PDB file of C-alpha atoms in Angstrom:
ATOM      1  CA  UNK A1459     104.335  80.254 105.651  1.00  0.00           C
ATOM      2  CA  UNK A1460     101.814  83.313 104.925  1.00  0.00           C
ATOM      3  CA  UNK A1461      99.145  84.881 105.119  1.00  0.00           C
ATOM      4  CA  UNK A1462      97.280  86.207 101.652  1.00  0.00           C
ATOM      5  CA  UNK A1463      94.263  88.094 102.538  1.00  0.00           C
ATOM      6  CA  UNK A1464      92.218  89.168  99.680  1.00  0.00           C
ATOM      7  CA  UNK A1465      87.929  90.252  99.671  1.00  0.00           C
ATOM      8  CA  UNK A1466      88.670  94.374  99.918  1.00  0.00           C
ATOM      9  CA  UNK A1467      86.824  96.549  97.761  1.00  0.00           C
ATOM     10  CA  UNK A1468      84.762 100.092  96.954  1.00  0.00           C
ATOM     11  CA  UNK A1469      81.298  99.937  98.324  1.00  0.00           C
ATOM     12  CA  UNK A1470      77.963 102.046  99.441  1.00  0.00           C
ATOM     13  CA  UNK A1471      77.444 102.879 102.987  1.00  0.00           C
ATOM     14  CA  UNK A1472      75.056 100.582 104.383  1.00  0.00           C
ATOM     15  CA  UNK A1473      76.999  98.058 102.169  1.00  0.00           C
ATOM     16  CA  UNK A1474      78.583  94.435 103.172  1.00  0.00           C
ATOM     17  CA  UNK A1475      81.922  92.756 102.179  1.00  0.00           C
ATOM     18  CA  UNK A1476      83.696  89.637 103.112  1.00  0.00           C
ATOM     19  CA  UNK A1477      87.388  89.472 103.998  1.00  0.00           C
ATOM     20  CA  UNK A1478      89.258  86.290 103.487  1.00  0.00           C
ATOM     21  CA  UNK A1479      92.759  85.609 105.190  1.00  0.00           C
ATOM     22  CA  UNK A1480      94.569  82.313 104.197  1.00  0.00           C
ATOM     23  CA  UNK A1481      97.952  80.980 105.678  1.00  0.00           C
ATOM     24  CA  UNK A1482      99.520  78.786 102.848  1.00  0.00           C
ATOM     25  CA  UNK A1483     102.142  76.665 103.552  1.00  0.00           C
ATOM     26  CA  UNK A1484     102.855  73.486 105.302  1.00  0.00           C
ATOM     27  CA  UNK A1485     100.800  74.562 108.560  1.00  0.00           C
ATOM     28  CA  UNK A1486     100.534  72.570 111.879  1.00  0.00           C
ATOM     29  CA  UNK A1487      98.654  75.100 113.986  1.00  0.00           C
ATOM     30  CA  UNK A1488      97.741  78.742 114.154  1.00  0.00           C
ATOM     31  CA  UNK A1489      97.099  80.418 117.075  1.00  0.00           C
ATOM     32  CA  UNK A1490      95.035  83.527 117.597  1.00  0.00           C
ATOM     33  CA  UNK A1491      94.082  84.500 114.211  1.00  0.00           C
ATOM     34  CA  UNK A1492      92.475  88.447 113.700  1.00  0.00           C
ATOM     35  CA  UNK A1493      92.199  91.391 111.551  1.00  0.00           C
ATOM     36  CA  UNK A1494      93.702  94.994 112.650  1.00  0.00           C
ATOM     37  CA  UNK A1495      93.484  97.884 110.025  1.00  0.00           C
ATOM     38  CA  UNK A1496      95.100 101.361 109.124  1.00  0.00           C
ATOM     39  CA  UNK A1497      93.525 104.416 107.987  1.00  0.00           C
ATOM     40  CA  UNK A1498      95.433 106.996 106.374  1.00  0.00           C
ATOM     41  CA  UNK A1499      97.417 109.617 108.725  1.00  0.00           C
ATOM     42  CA  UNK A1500      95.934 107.150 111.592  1.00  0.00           C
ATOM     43  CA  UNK A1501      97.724 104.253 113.815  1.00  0.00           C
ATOM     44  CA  UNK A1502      96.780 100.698 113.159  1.00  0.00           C
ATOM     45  CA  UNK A1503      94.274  99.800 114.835  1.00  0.00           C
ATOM     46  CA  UNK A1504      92.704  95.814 116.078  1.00  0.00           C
ATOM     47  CA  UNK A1505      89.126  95.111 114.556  1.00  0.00           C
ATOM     48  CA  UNK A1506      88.906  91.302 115.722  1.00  0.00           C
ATOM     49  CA  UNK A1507      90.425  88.369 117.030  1.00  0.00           C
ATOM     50  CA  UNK A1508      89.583  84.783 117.388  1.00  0.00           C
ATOM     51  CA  UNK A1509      91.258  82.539 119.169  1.00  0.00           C
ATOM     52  CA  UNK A1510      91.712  78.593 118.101  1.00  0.00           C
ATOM     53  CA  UNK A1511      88.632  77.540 120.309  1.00  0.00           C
ATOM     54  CA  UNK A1512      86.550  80.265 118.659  1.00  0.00           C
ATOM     55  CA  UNK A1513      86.188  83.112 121.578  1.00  0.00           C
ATOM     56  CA  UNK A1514      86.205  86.373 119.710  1.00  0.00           C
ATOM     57  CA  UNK A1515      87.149  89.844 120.749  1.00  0.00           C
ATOM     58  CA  UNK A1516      85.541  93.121 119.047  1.00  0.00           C
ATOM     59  CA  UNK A1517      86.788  97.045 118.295  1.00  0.00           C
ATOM     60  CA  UNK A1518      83.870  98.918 120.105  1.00  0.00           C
ATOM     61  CA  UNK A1519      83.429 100.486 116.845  1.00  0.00           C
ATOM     62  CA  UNK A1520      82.540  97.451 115.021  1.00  0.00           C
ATOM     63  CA  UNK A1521      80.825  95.343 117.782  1.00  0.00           C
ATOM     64  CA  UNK A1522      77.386  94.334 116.426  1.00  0.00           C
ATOM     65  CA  UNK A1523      78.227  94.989 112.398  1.00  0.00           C
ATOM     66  CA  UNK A1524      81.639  92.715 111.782  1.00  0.00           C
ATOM     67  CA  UNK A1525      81.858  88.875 112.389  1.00  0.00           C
ATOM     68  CA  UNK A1526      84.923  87.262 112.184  1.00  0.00           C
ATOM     69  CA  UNK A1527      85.256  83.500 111.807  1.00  0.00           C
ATOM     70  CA  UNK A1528      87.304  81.124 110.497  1.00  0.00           C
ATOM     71  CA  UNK A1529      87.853  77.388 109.222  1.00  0.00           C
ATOM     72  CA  UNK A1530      90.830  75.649 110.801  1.00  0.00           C
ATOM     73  CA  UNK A1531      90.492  73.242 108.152  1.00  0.00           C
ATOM     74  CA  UNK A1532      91.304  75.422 106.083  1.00  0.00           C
ATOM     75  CA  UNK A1533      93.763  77.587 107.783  1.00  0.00           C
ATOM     76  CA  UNK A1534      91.755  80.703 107.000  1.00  0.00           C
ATOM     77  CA  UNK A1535      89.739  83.523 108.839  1.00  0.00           C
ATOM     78  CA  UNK A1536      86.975  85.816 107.323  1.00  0.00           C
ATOM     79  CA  UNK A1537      85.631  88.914 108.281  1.00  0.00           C
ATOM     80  CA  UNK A1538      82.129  89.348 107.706  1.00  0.00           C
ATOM     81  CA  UNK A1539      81.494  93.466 107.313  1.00  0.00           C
ATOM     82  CA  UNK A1540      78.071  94.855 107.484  1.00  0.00           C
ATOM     83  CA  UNK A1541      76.475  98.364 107.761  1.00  0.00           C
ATOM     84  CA  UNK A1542      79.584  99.507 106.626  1.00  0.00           C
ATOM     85  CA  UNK A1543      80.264 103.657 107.343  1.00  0.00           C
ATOM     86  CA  UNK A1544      82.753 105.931 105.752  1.00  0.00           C
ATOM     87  CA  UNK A1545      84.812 106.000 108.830  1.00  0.00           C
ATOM     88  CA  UNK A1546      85.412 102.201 107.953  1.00  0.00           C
ATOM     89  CA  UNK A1547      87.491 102.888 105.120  1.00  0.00           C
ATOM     90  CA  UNK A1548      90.915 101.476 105.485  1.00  0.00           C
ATOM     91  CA  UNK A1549      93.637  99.064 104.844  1.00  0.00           C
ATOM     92  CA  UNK A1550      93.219  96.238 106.512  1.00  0.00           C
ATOM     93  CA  UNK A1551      95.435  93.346 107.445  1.00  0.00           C
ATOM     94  CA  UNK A1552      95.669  90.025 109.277  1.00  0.00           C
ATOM     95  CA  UNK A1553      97.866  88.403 112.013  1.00  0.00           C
ATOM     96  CA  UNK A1554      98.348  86.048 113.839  1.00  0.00           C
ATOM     97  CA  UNK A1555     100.469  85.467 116.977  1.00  0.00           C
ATOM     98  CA  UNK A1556     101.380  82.214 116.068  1.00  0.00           C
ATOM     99  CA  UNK A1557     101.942  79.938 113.428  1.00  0.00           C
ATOM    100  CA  UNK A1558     103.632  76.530 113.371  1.00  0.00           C
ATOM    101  CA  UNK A1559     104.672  74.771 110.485  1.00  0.00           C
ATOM    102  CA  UNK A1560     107.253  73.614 107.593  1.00  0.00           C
ATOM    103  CA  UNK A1561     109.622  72.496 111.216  1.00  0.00           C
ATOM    104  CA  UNK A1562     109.380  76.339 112.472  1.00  0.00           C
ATOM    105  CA  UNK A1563     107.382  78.589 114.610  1.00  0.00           C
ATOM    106  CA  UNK A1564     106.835  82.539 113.754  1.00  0.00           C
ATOM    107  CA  UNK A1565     104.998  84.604 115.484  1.00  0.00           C
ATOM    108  CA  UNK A1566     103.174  87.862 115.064  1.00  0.00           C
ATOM    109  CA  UNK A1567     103.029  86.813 111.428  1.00  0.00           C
ATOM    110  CA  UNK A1568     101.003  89.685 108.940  1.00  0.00           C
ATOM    111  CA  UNK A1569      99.207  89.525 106.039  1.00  0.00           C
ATOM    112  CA  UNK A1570      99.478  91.917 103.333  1.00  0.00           C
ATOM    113  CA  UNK A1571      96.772  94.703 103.226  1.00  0.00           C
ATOM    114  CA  UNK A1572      93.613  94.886 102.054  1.00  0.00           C
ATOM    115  CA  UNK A1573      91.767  98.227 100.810  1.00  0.00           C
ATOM    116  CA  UNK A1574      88.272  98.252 102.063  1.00  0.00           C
ATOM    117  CA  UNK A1575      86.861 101.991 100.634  1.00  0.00           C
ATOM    118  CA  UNK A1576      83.212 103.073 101.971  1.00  0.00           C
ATOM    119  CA  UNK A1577      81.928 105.920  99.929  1.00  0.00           C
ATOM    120  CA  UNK A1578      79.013 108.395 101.702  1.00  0.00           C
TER     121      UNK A1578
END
């Protein structure tokens, strides 16, 4: 089981971009699904979660310009980015808590990361 994000990118400020986080594998049920990132010289940092029902959680600093989402059906989350600012440049990377599947359970189960560059 994993998680292969992909959707990063070099864009304008003012800009959008879609993430996209798939778990492949043989998968039963993911739990809280989100997307945390990591700017250079900083600590990583949570952007968004979304729980299986769909209840979401926000950064501050995003709140009102990121949407995340996602398609159980398809085991994926997304992370719609608008009005995106310099200060959003960053890898970022998603998680889950849990995932069940293939006769296991992992948790706090990342994604590879990423780049999402904003240029002034």
């Amino acid at each position: 089981v994993q998680l292969q994000a992909s959707g990063g990118g070099l864009v304008q400020a003012g800009g959008s971009l879609r993430l996209s986080c798939a778990a492949s594998g043989r998968i039963y049920r993911i739990n809280v699904m989100g997307w945390y990132r990591q700017a250079p010289g900083k600590q990583r940092e949570l952007v968004a979660t979304i729980s299986g029902g769909g209840s979401t959680n926000y950064a501050d600093s995003v709140k009102g310009r990121f949407t995340i989402s996602r398609d159980n059906a398809k085991n994926t989350v997304y992370l719609q980015m608008n009005s995106l600012k310099p200060e959003d440049t960053a890898a970022y990377y998603c998680y889950t808590d849990r995932v069940s599947g293939e006769g296991r359970t992992i948790l706090n189960l990342w994604g590879q990361g990423t780049q999402v560059t904003v240029s002034s």
